[in-house]
C-alpha cells in the first residue's frame, strides 16, 4: 500500500515511521510512506504557506495554492489516484470500521493541517473525506495522520505475525479486553487471580470472557447496547456482577 502525507512538519512523521510494527512494514516494503511538504510549493522564497483569515479573527489559515500544488504533486507520485483524507476537528470520528475500509485502498493521501485550518476551497476541490480523532484539541493533523497510518498498517497483509492476527480476530470482538497478569505472582498486596494459575483451560477461558463482559458493561456500556448477549454470556456477566457486588465494588 502507498500512503502519502502532506505536512509542513515531515520530521514529526519520520519519527513515528521508524519504530516498531510500522518501521518494519516500511522496511519490508509492505507499506510505502511518502512525505510531501507544502513549503516546497510556496510562492515565495520564504516558503510562506499561511495567511490571515478573510473576515478577520485569530490565527492564520493555510493558503490554497501551495497546498493544492502539494496535493497534485503527491497524486502524481502515487502509483494510483489516491483517496484524499483531510484530518480535521470537523471530520467524522475515526473508528475501526473506517480504518478497515481505508486499508483496502491501494493509495491514500493524508493531509495534515496546521494553524487554524486550511482554506475551505482546498476541501471542496481536492479532499474526498474529512476525519477527526475525537473531540479534543490538538495543534495539527500530523499525529492524527500517523495514528491513522499505524491503525491501517496493522491490517495490511503480512504486517502482523500469525499470533497477532489471530488475536485481532479474536472471539472478544466488540468487547473490551480482560485484564492481563504475568510473573511475579504477588505484587505488593495484590496476588494474580488464582484461576489463571490453575492450569484449567476451560476455567481460564470462562474467567477471561466474564472479565471482558464485566469491563465492557462497567466502562463502555454503549458497546453492548446494540447487541443481544448469548445466554452463556449473560450468565457469565450476571455472575461477575454478583461477585463484584459481594466484594463491594473495587477500584475498577
Ligand atoms: C479556533 C479554535 N481552534 C483552535 C483552538 C480550532 C482548531 C484548529 C486547528 C483546533 C484544532 C486544530 C488542529 N487540529 C487538527 O488538525 C486535528 C485534530 C484535532 O485537533 N483533534 C482531533 N482530531 C484532529 S484531526 C486534525
Coordinates of C-alpha atoms and ligand atoms in Angstrom, one line a residue:
X1 CA 0.0 0.0 0.0
X2 CA 1.1 3.6 -0.7
X3 CA 0.3 6.4 1.8
X4 CA 1.4 10.0 1.1
X5 CA 1.2 12.5 3.9
X6 CA 1.1 16.3 3.3
X7 CA 2.7 18.2 6.2
X8 CA 4.9 21.2 6.9
X9 CA 6.5 19.1 9.7
X10 CA 7.8 15.9 8.0
X11 CA 10.2 15.3 11.0
X12 CA 7.1 14.5 13.1
X13 CA 6.1 11.8 10.6
X14 CA 9.5 10.2 10.2
X15 CA 10.0 9.9 14.0
X16 CA 6.9 7.7 14.2
X17 CA 7.5 5.9 10.9
X18 CA 10.9 4.5 12.0
X19 CA 9.8 2.5 15.1
X20 CA 8.0 -0.8 15.8
X21 CA 5.5 -2.5 13.6
X22 CA 5.2 0.5 11.3
X23 CA 9.0 0.8 10.8
X24 CA 9.3 -2.9 10.0
X25 CA 6.4 -2.7 7.5
X26 CA 8.1 0.1 5.6
X27 CA 11.5 -1.7 5.7
X28 CA 9.9 -4.8 4.3
X29 CA 8.1 -2.9 1.6
X30 CA 4.5 -3.8 2.8
X31 CA 3.9 -0.1 3.1
X32 CA 5.4 2.9 1.2
X33 CA 5.1 6.2 3.2
X34 CA 5.9 9.4 1.4
X35 CA 6.0 12.9 2.9
X36 CA 5.1 16.0 0.8
X37 CA 5.9 19.4 2.2
X38 CA 3.8 22.4 1.2
X39 CA 6.8 24.7 1.8
X40 CA 8.4 23.2 -1.3
X41 CA 5.4 24.6 -3.3
X42 CA 5.3 28.1 -1.7
X43 CA 5.0 31.1 -4.0
X44 CA 7.9 32.9 -2.3
X45 CA 11.5 32.2 -1.2
X46 CA 10.5 32.3 2.5
X47 CA 8.3 29.3 2.0
X48 CA 5.1 31.0 3.1
X49 CA 2.1 28.7 3.3
X50 CA -0.2 30.6 5.6
X51 CA -2.0 34.0 5.6
X52 CA -4.5 35.9 7.7
X53 CA -8.1 34.8 7.5
X54 CA -10.6 36.7 5.4
X55 CA -13.1 38.3 7.7
X56 CA -10.6 38.6 10.5
X57 CA -10.3 36.6 13.6
X58 CA -7.4 34.9 15.4
X59 CA -4.6 32.9 13.9
X60 CA -3.6 32.0 10.4
X61 CA -5.1 29.8 7.6
X62 CA -3.2 27.6 5.2
X63 CA -3.4 29.1 1.7
X64 CA -4.9 27.2 -1.1
X65 CA -2.2 27.5 -3.9
X66 CA 0.8 25.8 -2.1
X67 CA -1.4 23.1 -0.6
X68 CA -3.2 22.4 -3.9
X69 CA 0.2 22.1 -5.7
X70 CA 1.4 19.8 -3.0
X71 CA -1.6 17.5 -3.3
X72 CA -1.2 17.5 -7.1
X73 CA 2.5 16.6 -6.8
X74 CA 1.7 13.8 -4.3
X75 CA -1.1 12.4 -6.5
X76 CA 1.3 12.4 -9.5
X77 CA 3.8 10.5 -7.4
X78 CA 1.3 7.9 -6.2
X79 CA 1.1 4.5 -8.0
X80 CA -2.7 5.0 -8.5
X81 CA -5.0 8.0 -7.9
X82 CA -5.1 8.4 -4.1
X83 CA -8.2 8.8 -1.9
X84 CA -7.6 12.1 -0.2
X85 CA -8.3 12.3 3.5
X86 CA -8.0 15.7 5.4
X87 CA -7.5 15.2 9.2
X88 CA -9.6 17.9 10.9
X89 CA -11.6 18.5 14.0
X90 CA -14.6 19.0 11.7
X91 CA -14.4 15.4 10.3
X92 CA -16.4 12.3 11.2
X93 CA -14.8 10.4 14.0
X94 CA -12.4 7.7 13.0
X95 CA -13.3 4.2 14.1
X96 CA -12.0 0.7 13.3
X97 CA -14.7 0.1 10.6
X98 CA -13.4 3.2 8.8
X99 CA -9.8 2.1 9.2
X100 CA -10.7 -1.3 7.7
X101 CA -12.3 0.4 4.7
X102 CA -9.3 2.7 4.1
X103 CA -6.8 -0.2 4.4
X104 CA -8.4 -1.7 1.3
X105 CA -7.4 1.2 -0.9
X106 CA -4.2 0.9 -2.9
X107 CA -3.2 4.6 -2.4
X108 CA -4.1 7.1 0.3
X109 CA -3.1 10.8 0.6
X110 CA -3.4 12.2 4.1
X111 CA -3.5 16.0 4.5
X112 CA -2.3 17.3 7.9
X113 CA -3.2 20.9 8.6
X114 CA -1.6 23.4 11.0
X115 CA -2.6 26.9 12.2
X116 CA -6.4 27.4 12.4
X117 CA -7.0 25.1 9.4
X118 CA -6.9 25.2 5.6
X119 CA -8.7 27.3 3.1
X120 CA -12.2 25.7 2.6
X121 CA -11.7 25.7 -1.2
X122 CA -9.0 23.0 -0.8
X123 CA -11.6 20.8 0.8
X124 CA -14.0 21.4 -2.0
X125 CA -11.5 20.9 -4.8
X126 CA -9.2 18.2 -3.6
X127 CA -10.4 16.4 -0.5
X128 CA -12.6 13.2 -0.6
X129 CA -13.2 12.8 3.1
X130 CA -12.6 14.6 6.4
X131 CA -11.8 12.6 9.5
X132 CA -11.3 13.6 13.2
X133 CA -9.7 11.6 16.0
X134 CA -12.2 12.9 18.6
X135 CA -13.4 15.9 20.5
X136 CA -10.2 17.3 22.0
X137 CA -7.9 20.0 20.6
X138 CA -4.5 19.2 19.1
X139 CA -2.1 21.6 17.3
X140 CA -2.2 20.0 13.9
X141 CA -3.1 16.9 11.8
X142 CA 0.3 15.2 11.9
X143 CA -0.3 13.0 14.9
X144 CA -3.8 12.1 13.8
X145 CA -2.4 11.2 10.3
X146 CA 0.2 8.9 11.9
X147 CA -2.5 7.4 14.2
X148 CA -4.4 6.5 11.0
X149 CA -1.3 5.2 9.3
X150 CA -0.5 2.9 12.3
X151 CA -4.0 1.6 12.5
X152 CA -4.1 0.9 8.8
X153 CA -0.6 -0.7 8.8
X154 CA -1.6 -3.4 11.3
X155 CA -4.3 -4.6 8.8
X156 CA -2.0 -4.9 5.8
X157 CA -1.3 -8.5 4.6
X158 CA 2.0 -9.8 6.0
X159 CA 2.5 -7.0 8.6
X160 CA 1.4 -8.8 11.8
X161 CA 2.6 -12.3 12.6
X162 CA 0.0 -15.1 12.8
X163 CA -0.3 -14.9 16.6
X164 CA -1.2 -11.2 16.5
X165 CA -3.5 -11.7 13.6
X166 CA -5.4 -14.3 15.5
X167 CA -5.7 -12.0 18.5
X168 CA -7.0 -9.3 16.2
X169 CA -9.8 -11.6 15.0
X170 CA -10.4 -13.0 18.5
X171 CA -13.7 -14.1 20.0
X172 CA -13.7 -11.0 22.1
X173 CA -14.9 -9.0 19.0
X174 CA -16.7 -5.9 20.2
X175 CA -15.8 -6.3 23.9
X176 CA -13.0 -4.7 25.9
X177 CA -10.1 -6.9 26.8
X178 CA -9.9 -8.9 30.0
X179 CA -7.1 -7.8 32.5
X180 CA -3.7 -9.3 32.0
X181 CA -1.2 -10.6 34.6
X182 CA 2.3 -12.0 34.5
X183 CA 5.0 -13.0 37.0
X184 CA 5.6 -12.4 39.8
X185 CA 2.5 -13.9 41.5
X186 CA 2.5 -11.3 44.2
X187 CA 2.9 -7.5 43.7
X188 CA 2.7 -5.7 47.0
X189 CA -0.6 -6.6 48.5
X190 CA -2.0 -7.9 45.2
X191 CA -2.0 -11.5 44.0
X192 CA -2.7 -12.7 40.5
X193 CA -6.2 -14.3 40.1
X194 CA -6.0 -17.9 41.3
X195 CA -7.9 -19.3 38.3
X196 CA -5.1 -18.2 35.9
X197 CA -2.6 -20.4 37.8
X198 CA -4.9 -23.4 38.0
X199 CA -4.0 -24.9 34.6
X200 CA -7.7 -25.4 33.9
X201 CA -8.0 -24.0 30.4
X202 CA -11.8 -24.1 30.4
X203 CA -12.0 -22.2 33.7
X204 CA -9.4 -19.7 32.4
X205 CA -11.3 -19.0 29.2
X206 CA -14.6 -18.6 31.1
X207 CA -13.0 -16.2 33.6
X208 CA -11.4 -14.1 30.8
X209 CA -14.7 -13.9 29.0
X210 CA -16.6 -12.9 32.2
X211 CA -14.0 -10.2 32.9
X212 CA -14.3 -8.9 29.3
X213 CA -18.1 -8.7 29.6
X214 CA -17.9 -7.1 33.1
X215 CA -15.4 -4.4 31.9
X216 CA -17.4 -3.6 28.8
X217 CA -20.6 -3.4 30.9
X218 CA -18.9 -1.1 33.5
X219 CA -16.8 1.1 31.3
X220 CA -18.3 1.1 27.8
X221 CA -22.0 0.0 28.1
X222 CA -22.8 1.6 24.7
X223 CA -20.7 -1.3 23.1
X224 CA -23.3 -3.8 24.4
X225 CA -26.4 -1.6 23.7
X226 CA -27.0 -2.7 20.1
X227 CA -26.4 -6.4 20.7
X228 CA -28.2 -9.3 22.3
X229 CA -26.0 -11.3 24.6
X230 CA -26.0 -15.1 24.3
X231 CA -27.5 -17.0 27.3
X232 CA -24.0 -18.2 28.3
X233 CA -22.5 -14.6 28.2
X234 CA -25.5 -13.3 30.1
X235 CA -24.9 -15.9 32.8
X236 CA -21.2 -15.0 33.0
X237 CA -21.9 -11.3 33.2
X238 CA -24.5 -11.8 35.9
X239 CA -22.1 -14.0 38.0
X240 CA -19.3 -11.4 37.5
X241 CA -21.6 -8.6 38.6
X242 CA -22.8 -10.5 41.6
X243 CA -19.2 -11.2 42.7
X244 CA -18.1 -7.5 42.4
X245 CA -21.2 -6.6 44.3
X246 CA -20.2 -9.1 47.0
X247 CA -16.7 -7.6 47.1
X248 CA -18.1 -4.1 47.5
X249 CA -17.1 -2.8 44.1
X250 CA -13.3 -2.4 44.0
X251 CA -11.2 0.2 42.0
X252 CA -12.5 -0.7 38.5
Ligands
LIG1 C1 -10.4 28.5 17.0 C2 -10.3 27.2 17.6 N1 -9.3 26.3 17.1 C3 -8.0 26.3 17.8 C4 -8.2 26.1 19.3 C5 -9.7 25.3 16.3 C6 -8.6 24.3 15.9 C7 -7.8 24.5 14.8 C8 -6.9 23.5 14.4 C9 -8.5 23.2 16.7 C10 -7.5 22.2 16.3 C11 -6.7 22.4 15.2 C12 -5.7 21.4 14.8 N2 -6.3 20.0 14.9 C13 -6.1 19.2 13.9 O1 -5.6 19.5 12.9 C14 -6.8 17.9 14.1 C15 -7.5 17.3 15.2 C16 -7.8 17.7 16.5 O2 -7.4 18.8 16.9 N3 -8.5 16.9 17.3 C17 -8.9 15.7 16.9 N4 -8.7 15.2 15.7 C18 -8.0 16.0 14.8 S1 -7.6 15.6 13.3 C19 -6.8 17.0 13.0

